[in-house]
PDB file of C-alpha atoms in Angstrom:
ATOM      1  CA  UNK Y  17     -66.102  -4.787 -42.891  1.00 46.00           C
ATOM      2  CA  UNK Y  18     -68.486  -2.560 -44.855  1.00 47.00           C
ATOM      3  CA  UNK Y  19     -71.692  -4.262 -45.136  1.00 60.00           C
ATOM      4  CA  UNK Y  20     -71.928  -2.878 -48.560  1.00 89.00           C
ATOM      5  CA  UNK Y  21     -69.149  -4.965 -49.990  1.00 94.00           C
ATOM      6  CA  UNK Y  22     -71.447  -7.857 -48.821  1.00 95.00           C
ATOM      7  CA  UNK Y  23     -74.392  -6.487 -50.561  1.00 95.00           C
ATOM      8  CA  UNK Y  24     -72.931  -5.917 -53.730  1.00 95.00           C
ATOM      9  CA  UNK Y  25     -71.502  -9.520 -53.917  1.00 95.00           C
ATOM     10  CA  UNK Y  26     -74.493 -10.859 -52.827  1.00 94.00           C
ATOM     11  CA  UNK Y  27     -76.315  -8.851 -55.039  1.00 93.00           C
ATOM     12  CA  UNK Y  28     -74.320  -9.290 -57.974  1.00 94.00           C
ATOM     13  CA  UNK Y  29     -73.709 -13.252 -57.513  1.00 94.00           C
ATOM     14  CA  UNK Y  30     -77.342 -13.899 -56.673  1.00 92.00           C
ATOM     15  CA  UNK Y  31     -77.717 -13.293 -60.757  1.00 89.00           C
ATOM     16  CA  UNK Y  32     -75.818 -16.030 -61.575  1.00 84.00           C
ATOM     17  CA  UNK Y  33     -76.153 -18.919 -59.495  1.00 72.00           C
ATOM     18  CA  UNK Y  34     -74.024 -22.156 -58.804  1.00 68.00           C
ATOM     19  CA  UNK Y  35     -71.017 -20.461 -61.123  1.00 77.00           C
ATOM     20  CA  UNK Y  36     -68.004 -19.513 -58.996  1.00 82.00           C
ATOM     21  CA  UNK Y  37     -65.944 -17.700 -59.280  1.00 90.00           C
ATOM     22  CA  UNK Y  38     -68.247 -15.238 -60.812  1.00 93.00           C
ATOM     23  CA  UNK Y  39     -65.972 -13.060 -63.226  1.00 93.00           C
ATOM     24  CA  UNK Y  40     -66.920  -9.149 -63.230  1.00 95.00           C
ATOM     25  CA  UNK Y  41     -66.713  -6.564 -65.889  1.00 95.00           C
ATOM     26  CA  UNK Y  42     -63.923  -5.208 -63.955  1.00 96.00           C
ATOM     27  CA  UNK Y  43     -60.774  -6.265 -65.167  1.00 95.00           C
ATOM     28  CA  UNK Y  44     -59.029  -8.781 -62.208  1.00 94.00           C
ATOM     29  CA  UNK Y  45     -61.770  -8.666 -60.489  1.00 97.00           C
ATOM     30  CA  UNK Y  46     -63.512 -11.546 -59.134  1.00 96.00           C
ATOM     31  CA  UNK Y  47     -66.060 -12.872 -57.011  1.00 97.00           C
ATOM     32  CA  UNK Y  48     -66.606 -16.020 -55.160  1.00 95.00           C
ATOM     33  CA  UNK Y  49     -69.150 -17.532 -53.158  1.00 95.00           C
ATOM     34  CA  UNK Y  50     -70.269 -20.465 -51.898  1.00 93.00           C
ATOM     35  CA  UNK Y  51     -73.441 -20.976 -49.851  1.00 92.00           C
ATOM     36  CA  UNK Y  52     -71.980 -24.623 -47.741  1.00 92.00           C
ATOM     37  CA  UNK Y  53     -68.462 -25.571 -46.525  1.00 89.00           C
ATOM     38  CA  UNK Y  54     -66.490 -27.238 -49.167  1.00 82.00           C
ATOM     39  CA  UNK Y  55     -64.464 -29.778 -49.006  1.00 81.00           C
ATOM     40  CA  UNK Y  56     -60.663 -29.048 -49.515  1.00 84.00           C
ATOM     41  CA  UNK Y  57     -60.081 -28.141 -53.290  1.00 87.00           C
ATOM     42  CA  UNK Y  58     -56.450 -28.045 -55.363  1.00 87.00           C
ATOM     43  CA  UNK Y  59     -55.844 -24.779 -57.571  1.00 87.00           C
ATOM     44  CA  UNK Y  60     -53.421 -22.569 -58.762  1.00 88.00           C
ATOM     45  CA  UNK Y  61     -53.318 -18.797 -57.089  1.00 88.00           C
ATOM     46  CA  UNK Y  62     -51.768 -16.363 -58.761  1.00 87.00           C
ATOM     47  CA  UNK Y  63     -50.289 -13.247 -57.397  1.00 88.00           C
ATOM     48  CA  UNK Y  64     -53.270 -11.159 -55.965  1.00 92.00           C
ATOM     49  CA  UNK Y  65     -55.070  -9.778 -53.058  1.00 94.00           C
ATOM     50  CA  UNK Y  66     -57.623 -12.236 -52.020  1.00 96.00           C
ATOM     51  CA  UNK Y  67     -60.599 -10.676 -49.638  1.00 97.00           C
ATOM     52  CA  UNK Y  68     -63.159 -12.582 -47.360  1.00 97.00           C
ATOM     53  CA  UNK Y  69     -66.514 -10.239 -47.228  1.00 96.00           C
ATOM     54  CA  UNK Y  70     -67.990 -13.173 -45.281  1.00 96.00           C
ATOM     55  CA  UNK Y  71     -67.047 -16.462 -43.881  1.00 96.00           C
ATOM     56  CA  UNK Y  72     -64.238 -18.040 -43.439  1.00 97.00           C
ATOM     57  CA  UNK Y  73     -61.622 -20.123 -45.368  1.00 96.00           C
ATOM     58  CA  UNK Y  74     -58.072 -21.828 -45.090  1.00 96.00           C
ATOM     59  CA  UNK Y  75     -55.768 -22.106 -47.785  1.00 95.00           C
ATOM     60  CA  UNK Y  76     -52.420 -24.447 -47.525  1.00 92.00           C
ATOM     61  CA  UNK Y  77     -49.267 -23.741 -49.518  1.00 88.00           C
ATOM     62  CA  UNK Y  78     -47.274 -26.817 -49.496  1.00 82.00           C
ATOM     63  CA  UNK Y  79     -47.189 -27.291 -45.546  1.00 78.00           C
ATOM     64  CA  UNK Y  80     -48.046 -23.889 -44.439  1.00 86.00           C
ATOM     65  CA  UNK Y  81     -51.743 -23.012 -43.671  1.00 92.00           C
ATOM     66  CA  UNK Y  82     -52.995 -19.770 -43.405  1.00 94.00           C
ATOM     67  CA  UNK Y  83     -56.727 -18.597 -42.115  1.00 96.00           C
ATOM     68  CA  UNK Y  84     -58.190 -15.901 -42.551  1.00 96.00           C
ATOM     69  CA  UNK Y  85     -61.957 -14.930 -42.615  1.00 96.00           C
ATOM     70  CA  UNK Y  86     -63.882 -11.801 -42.866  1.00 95.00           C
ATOM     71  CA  UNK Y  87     -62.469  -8.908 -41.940  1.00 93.00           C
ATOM     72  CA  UNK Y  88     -58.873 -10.247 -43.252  1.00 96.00           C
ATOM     73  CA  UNK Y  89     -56.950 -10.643 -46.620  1.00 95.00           C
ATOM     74  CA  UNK Y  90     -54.637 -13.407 -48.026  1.00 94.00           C
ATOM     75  CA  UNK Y  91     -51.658 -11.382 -50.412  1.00 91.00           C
ATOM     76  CA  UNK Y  92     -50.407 -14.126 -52.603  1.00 89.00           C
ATOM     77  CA  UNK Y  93     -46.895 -12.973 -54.365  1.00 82.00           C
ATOM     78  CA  UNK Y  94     -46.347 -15.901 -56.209  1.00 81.00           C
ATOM     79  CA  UNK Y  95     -47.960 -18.032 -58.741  1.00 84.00           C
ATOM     80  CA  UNK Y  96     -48.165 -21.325 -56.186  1.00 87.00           C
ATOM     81  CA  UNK Y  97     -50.345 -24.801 -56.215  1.00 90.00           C
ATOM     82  CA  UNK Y  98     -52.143 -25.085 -53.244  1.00 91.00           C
ATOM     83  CA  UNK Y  99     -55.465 -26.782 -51.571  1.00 91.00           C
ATOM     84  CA  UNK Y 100     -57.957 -24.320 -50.046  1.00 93.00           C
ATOM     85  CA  UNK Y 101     -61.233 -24.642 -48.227  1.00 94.00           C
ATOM     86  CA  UNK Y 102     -64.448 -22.862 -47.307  1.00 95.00           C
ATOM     87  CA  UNK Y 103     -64.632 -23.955 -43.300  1.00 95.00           C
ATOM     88  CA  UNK Y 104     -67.916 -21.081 -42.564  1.00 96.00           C
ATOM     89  CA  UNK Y 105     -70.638 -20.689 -44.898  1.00 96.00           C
ATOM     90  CA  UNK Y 106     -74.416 -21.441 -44.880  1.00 95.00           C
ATOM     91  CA  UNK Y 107     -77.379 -20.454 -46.826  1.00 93.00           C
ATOM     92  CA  UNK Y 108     -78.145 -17.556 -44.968  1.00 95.00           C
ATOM     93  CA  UNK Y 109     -74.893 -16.348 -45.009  1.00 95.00           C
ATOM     94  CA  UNK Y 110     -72.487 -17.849 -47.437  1.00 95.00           C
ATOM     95  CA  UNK Y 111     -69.024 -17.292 -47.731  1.00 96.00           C
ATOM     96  CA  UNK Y 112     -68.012 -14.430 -50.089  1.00 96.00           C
ATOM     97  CA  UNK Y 113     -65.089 -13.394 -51.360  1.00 96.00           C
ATOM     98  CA  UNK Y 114     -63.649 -10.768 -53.439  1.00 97.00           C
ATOM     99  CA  UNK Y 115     -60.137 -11.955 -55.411  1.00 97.00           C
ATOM    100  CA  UNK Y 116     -58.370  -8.827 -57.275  1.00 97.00           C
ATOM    101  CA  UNK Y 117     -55.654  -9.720 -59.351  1.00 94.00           C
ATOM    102  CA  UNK Y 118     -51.651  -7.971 -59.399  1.00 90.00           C
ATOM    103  CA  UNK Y 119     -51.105  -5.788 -62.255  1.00 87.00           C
ATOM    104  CA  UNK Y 120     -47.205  -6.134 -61.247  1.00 81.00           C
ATOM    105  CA  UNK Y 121     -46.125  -3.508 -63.901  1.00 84.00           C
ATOM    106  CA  UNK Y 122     -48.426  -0.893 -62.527  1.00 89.00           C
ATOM    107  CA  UNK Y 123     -46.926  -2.015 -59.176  1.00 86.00           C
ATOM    108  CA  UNK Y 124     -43.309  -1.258 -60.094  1.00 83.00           C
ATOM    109  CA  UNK Y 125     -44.363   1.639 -61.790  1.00 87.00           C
ATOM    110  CA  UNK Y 126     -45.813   3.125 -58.155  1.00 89.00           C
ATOM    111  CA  UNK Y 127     -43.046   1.701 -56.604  1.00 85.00           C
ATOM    112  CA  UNK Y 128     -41.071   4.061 -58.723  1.00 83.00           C
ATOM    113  CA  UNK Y 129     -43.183   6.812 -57.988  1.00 87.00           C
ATOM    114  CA  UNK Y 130     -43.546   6.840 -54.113  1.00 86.00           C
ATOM    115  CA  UNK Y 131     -40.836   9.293 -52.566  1.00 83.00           C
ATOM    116  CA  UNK Y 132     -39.578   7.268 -49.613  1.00 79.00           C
ATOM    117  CA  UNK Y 133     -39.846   3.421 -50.613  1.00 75.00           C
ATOM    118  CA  UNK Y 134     -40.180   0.287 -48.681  1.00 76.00           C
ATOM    119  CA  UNK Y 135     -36.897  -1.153 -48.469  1.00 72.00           C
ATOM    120  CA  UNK Y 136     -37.498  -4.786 -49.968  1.00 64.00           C
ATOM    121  CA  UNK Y 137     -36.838  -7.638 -47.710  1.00 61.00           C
ATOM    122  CA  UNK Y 138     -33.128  -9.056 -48.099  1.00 54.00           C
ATOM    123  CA  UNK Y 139     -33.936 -12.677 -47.597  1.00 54.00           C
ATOM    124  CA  UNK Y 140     -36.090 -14.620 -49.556  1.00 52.00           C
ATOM    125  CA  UNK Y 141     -39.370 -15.281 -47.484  1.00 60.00           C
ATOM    126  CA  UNK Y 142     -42.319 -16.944 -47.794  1.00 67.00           C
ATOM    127  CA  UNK Y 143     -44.719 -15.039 -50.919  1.00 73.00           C
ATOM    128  CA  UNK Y 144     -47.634 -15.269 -48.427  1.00 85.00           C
ATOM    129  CA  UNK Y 145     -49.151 -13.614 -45.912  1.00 87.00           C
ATOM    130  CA  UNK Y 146     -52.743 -12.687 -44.288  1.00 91.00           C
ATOM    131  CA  UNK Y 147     -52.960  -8.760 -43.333  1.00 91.00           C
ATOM    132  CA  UNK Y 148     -56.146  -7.425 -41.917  1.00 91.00           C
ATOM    133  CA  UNK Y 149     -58.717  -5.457 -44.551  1.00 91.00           C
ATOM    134  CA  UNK Y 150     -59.192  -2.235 -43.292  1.00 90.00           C
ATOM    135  CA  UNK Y 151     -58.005   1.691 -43.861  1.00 92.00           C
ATOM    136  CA  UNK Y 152     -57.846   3.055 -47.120  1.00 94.00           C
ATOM    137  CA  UNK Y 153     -57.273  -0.791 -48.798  1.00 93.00           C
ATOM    138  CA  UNK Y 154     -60.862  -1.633 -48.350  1.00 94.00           C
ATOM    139  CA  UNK Y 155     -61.934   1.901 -49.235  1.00 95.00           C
ATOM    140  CA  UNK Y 156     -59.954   1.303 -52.464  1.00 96.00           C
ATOM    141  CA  UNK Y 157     -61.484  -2.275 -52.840  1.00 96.00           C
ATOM    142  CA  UNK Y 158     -65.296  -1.177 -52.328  1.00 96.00           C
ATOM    143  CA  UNK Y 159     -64.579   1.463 -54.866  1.00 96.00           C
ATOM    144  CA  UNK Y 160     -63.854  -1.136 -57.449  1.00 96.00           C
ATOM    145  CA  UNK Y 161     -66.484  -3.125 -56.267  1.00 96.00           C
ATOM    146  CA  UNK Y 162     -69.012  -0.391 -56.813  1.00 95.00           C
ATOM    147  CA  UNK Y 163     -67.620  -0.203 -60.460  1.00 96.00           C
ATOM    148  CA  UNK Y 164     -69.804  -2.946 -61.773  1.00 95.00           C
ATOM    149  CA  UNK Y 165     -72.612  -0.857 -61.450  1.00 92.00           C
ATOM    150  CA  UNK Y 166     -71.267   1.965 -63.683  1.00 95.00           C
ATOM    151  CA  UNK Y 167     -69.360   0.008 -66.203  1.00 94.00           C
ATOM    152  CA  UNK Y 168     -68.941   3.117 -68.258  1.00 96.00           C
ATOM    153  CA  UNK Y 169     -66.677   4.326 -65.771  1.00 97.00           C
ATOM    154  CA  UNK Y 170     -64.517   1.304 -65.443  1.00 97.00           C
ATOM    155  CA  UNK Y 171     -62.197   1.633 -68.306  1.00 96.00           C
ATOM    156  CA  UNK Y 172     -61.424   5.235 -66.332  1.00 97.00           C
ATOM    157  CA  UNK Y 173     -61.511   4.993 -62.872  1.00 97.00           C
ATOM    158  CA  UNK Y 174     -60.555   1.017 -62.158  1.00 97.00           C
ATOM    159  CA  UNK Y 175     -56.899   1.859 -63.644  1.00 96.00           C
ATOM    160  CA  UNK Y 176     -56.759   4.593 -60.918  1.00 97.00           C
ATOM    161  CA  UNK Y 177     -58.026   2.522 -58.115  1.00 97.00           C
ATOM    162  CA  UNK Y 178     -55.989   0.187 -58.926  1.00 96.00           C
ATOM    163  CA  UNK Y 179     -52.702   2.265 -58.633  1.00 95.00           C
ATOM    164  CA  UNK Y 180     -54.054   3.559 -55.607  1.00 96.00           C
ATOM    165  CA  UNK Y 181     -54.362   0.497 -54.070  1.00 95.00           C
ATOM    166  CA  UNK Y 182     -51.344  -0.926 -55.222  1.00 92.00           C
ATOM    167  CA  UNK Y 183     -49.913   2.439 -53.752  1.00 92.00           C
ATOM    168  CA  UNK Y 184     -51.752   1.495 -50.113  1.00 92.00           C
ATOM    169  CA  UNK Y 185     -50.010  -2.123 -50.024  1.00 89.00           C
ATOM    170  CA  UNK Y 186     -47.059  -0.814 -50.480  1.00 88.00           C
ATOM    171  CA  UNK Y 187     -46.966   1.939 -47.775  1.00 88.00           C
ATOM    172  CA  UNK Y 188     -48.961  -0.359 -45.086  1.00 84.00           C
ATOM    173  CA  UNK Y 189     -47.019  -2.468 -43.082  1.00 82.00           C
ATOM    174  CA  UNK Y 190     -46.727  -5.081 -45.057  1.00 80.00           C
ATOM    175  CA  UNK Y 191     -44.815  -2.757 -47.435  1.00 81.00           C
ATOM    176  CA  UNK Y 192     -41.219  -4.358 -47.749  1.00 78.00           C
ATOM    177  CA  UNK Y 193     -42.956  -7.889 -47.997  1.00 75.00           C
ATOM    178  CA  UNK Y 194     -45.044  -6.359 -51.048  1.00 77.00           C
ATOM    179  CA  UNK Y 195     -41.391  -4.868 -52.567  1.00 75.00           C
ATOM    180  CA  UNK Y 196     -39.542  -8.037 -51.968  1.00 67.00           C
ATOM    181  CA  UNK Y 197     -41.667 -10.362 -53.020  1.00 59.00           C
ATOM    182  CA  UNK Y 198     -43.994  -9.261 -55.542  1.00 58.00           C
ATOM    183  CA  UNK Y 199     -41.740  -6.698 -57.147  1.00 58.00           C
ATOM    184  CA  UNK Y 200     -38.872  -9.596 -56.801  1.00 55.00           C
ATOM    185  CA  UNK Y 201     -36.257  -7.901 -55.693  1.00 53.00           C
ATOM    186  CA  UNK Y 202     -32.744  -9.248 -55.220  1.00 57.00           C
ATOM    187  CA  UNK Y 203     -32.450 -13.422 -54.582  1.00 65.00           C
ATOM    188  CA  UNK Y 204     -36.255 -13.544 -54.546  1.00 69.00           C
ATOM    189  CA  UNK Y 205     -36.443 -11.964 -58.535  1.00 73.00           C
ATOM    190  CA  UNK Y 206     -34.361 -15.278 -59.351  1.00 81.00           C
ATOM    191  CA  UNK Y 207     -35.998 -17.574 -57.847  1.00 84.00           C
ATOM    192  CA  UNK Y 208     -39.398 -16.466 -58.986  1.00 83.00           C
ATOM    193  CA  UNK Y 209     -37.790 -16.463 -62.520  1.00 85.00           C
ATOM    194  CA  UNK Y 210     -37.125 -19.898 -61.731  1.00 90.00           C
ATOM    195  CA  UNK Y 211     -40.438 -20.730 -60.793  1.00 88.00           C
ATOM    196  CA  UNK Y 212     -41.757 -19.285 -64.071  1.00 87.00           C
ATOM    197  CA  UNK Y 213     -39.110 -21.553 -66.119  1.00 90.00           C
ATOM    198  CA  UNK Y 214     -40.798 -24.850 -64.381  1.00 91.00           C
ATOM    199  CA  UNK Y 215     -44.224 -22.930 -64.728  1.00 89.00           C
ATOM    200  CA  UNK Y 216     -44.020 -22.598 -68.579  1.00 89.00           C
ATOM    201  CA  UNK Y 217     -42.167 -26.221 -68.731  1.00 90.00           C
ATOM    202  CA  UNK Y 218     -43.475 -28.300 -65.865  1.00 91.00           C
ATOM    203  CA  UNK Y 219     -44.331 -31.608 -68.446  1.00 92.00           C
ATOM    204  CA  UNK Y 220     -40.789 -31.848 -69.000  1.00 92.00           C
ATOM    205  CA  UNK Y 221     -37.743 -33.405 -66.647  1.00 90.00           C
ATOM    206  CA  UNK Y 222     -36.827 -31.410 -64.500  1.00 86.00           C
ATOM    207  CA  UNK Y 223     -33.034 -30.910 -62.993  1.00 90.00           C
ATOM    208  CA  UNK Y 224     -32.381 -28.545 -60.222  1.00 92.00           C
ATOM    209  CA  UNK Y 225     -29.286 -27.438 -61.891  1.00 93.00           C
ATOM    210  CA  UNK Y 226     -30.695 -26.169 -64.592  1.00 93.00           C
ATOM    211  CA  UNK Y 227     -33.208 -24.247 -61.893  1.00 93.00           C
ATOM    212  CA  UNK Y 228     -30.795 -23.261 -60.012  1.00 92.00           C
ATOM    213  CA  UNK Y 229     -28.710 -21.788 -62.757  1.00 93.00           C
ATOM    214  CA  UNK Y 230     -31.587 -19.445 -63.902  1.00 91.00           C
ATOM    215  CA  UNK Y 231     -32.035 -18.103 -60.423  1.00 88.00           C
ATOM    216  CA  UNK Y 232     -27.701 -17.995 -60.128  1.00 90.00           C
ATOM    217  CA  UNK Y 233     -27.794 -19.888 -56.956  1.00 90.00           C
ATOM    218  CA  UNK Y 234     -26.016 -22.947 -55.801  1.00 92.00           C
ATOM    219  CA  UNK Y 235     -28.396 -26.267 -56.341  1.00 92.00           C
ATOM    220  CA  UNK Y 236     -28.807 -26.738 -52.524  1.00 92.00           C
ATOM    221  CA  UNK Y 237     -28.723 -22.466 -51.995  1.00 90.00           C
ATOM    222  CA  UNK Y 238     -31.671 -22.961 -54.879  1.00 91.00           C
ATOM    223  CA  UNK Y 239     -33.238 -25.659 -53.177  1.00 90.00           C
ATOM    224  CA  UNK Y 240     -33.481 -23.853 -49.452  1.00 89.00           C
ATOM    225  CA  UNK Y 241     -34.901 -20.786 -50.909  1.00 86.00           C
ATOM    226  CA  UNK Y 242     -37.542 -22.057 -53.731  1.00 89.00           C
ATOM    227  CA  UNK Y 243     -38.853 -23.850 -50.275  1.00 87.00           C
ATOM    228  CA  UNK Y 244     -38.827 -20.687 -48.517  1.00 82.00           C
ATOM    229  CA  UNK Y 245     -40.634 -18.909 -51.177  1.00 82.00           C
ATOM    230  CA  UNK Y 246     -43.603 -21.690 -51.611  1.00 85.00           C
ATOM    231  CA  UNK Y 247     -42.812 -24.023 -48.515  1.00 85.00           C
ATOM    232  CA  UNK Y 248     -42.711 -26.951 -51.561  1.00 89.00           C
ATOM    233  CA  UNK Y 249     -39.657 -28.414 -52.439  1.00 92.00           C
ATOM    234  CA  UNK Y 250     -39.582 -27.616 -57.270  1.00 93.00           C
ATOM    235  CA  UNK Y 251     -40.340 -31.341 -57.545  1.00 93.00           C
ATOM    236  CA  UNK Y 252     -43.209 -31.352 -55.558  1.00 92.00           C
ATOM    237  CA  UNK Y 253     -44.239 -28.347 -57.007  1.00 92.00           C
ATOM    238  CA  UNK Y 254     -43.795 -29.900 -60.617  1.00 94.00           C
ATOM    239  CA  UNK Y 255     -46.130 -32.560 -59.614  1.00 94.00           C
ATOM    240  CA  UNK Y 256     -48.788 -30.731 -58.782  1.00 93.00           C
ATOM    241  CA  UNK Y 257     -48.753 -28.755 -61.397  1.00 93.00           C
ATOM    242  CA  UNK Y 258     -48.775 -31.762 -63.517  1.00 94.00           C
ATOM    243  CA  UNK Y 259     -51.634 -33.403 -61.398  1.00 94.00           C
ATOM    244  CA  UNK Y 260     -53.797 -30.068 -62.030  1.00 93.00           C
ATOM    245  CA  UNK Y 261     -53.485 -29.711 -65.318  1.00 93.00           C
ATOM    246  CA  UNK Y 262     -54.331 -33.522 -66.043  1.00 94.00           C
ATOM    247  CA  UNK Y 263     -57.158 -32.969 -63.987  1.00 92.00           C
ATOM    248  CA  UNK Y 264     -58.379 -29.943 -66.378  1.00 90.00           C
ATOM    249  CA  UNK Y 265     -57.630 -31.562 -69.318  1.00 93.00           C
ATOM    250  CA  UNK Y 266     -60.097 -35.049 -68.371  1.00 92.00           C
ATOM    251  CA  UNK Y 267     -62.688 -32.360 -66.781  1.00 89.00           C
ATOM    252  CA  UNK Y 268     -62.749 -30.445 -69.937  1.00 86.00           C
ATOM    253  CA  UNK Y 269     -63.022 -33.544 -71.734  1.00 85.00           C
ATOM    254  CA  UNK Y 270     -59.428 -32.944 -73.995  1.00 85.00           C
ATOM    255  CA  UNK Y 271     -58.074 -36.579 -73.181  1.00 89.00           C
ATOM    256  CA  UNK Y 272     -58.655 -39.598 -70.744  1.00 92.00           C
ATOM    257  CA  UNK Y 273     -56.781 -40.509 -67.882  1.00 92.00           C
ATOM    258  CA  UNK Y 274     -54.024 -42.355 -70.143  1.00 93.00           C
ATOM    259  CA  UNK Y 275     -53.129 -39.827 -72.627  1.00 94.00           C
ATOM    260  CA  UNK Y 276     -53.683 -37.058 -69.974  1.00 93.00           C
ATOM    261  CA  UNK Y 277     -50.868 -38.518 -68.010  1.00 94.00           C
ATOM    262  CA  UNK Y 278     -48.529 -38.707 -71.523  1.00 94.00           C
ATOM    263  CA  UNK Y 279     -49.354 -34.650 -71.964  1.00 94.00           C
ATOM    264  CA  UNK Y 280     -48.110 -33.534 -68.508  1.00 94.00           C
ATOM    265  CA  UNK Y 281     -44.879 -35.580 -68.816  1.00 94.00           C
ATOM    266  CA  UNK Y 282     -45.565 -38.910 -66.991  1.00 94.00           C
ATOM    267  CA  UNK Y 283     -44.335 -42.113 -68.065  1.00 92.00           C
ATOM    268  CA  UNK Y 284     -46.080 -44.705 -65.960  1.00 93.00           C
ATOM    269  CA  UNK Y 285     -50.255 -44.392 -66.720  1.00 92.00           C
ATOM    270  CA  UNK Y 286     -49.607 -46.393 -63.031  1.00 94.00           C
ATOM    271  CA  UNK Y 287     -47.499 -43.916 -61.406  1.00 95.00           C
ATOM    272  CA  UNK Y 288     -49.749 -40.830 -62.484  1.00 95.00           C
ATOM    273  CA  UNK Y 289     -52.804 -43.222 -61.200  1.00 94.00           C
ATOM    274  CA  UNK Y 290     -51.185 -43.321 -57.652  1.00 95.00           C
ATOM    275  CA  UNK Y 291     -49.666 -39.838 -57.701  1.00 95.00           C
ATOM    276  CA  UNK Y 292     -52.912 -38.447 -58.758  1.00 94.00           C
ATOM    277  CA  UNK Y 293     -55.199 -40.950 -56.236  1.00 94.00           C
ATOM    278  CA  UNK Y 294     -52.803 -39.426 -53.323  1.00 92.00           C
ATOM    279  CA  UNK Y 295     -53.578 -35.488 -54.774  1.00 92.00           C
ATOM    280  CA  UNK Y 296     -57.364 -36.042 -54.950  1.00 90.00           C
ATOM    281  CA  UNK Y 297     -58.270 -38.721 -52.953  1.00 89.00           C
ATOM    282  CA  UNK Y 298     -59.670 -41.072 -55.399  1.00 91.00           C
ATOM    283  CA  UNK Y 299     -58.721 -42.285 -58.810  1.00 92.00           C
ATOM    284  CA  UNK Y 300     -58.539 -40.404 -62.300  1.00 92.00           C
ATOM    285  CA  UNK Y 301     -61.237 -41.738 -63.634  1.00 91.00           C
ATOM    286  CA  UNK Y 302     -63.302 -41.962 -60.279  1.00 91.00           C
ATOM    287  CA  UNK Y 303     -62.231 -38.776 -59.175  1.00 89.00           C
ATOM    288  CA  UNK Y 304     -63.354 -36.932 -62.537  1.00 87.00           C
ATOM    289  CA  UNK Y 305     -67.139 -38.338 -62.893  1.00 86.00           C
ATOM    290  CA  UNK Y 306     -68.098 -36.736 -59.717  1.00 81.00           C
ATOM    291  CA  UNK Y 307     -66.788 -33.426 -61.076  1.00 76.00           C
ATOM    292  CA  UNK Y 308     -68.951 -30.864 -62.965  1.00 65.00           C
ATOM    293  CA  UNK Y 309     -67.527 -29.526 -66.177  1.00 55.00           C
ATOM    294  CA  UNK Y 310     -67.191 -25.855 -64.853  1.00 49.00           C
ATOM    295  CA  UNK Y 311     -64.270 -27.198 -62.838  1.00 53.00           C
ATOM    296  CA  UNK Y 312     -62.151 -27.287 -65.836  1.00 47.00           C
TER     297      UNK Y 312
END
């Protein structure tokens, strides 16, 4: 690992303390860091490459766990709850980590372009997966990283990095993963569409018909392969989605823990209460005072 992309992170995070993740001028790019270990924290991650400059960190999707630390990259393909943690970081050297965001037209559009392909994955597999950082993908990473201290040059050059990255993933050997998954190909396109339709409506019932006919699969074909694809069954899914955005909205100080659990299509104020106290570990209420107001 360059110890450049360290400096610049440090560098450029050390200017704006106790906010993370730091935002940059670059468009999806961002920085995190955090100068402890953390205990386990819910969020959402959407479809990206997600970098560790230094440290170490696990991230669980549903059941599955995946480490990585410096050195290594988590490729998320799907937007996907999970619960992630910081497990090596200290003062002297926190954890640091560099998140860039999908720009999935610009993929398809170099998917188009390359000569010879990766032949997308037939099956529907899991939309995660840690690949080492190294080779021309952290060239093309450190380039973008350098951007933020020419931010003239950014509305020129990041678009072409990041084609040329997008161009690396999907000629490294993790390229049919990146074409079957991201580009959602074949069963995995439905099933993502799927995921999207309980995405955009997640406070209301849910029936796994109605999923399943989106993504043209049987209910129990629907069922096997939405758990494949973010080892989380669409209920459980739902619910976190629901618990996470009832979390933002009492952070953020939109509603309290009763009309919070009305928006995101509980109910039972007692149900979300226990649902939510199983999530987070304490109560709503409980839970919420001991957050700051950046974690809305």
């Amino acid at each position: 690992m360059p110890n450049t992309l360290v400096d610049i992170v440090t560098r450029y995070t050390d200017a704006q303390p106790a906010q993370s993740p730091v935002e940059t001028p670059v468009p999806g790019l961002t920085f995190l860091r955090s100068d402890h270990r953390k205990h386990p924290s819910h969020l959402i991650f959407k479809p990206a490459l997600c970098v560790v400059a230094q440290g170490a960190k696990w991230t669980t999707f549903g059941g599955q766990r995946f480490d990585y630390k410096a050195g290594q990259a988590l490729v998320v393909s799907v937007e996907t709850p999970a619960l992630s943690r910081v497990v090596k970081a200290s003062p002297t050297e926190p954890y640091l980590g560099v998140i860039v965001e999908f720009d999935l037209t610009v993929m398809r559009e170099v998917m188009e372009s390359i000569e010879a392909p990766p032949r997308p994955v037939s099956s529907v597999q899991h939309g995660v997966f840690v690949t080492h950082f190294q080779g021309n993908m952290a060239d093309c990473v450190l380039r973008l990283v350098r951007l933020i201290d020419t931010p003239k040059a950014i509305p020129m050059i990041a678009p072409m990095i990041m084609r040329e990255l997008c161009y690396w993933l999907l000629t490294g050997p993790h390229g049919s993963e990146v074409a079957g998954l991201v580009l959602a190909n074949g069963h995995a396109e439905r099933v993502i569409r799927a995921i999207h339709a309980l995405r955009e409506q997640f406070s209301e019932p849910v029936r796994i018909e109605d999923l399943a006919a989106i993504a043209q699969l049987s209910p129990s074909a629907f069922h096997r392969q939405f758990k494949a694809l973010t080892s989380m069954t669409p209920l459980q899914y739902q619910k976190q989605l629901r618990l996470l955005e009832a979390r933002h909205l009492m952070v953020s100080g939109a509603a309290n823990a009763e009309s919070a659990a009305y928006q995101v299509g509980y109910e039972s104020p007692t149900q979300f209460s226990r649902e939510y106290s199983r999530m987070f570990g304490a109560p709503p209420r409980r839970d919420v005072a001991t957050l700051p107001a950046t974690a809305a």
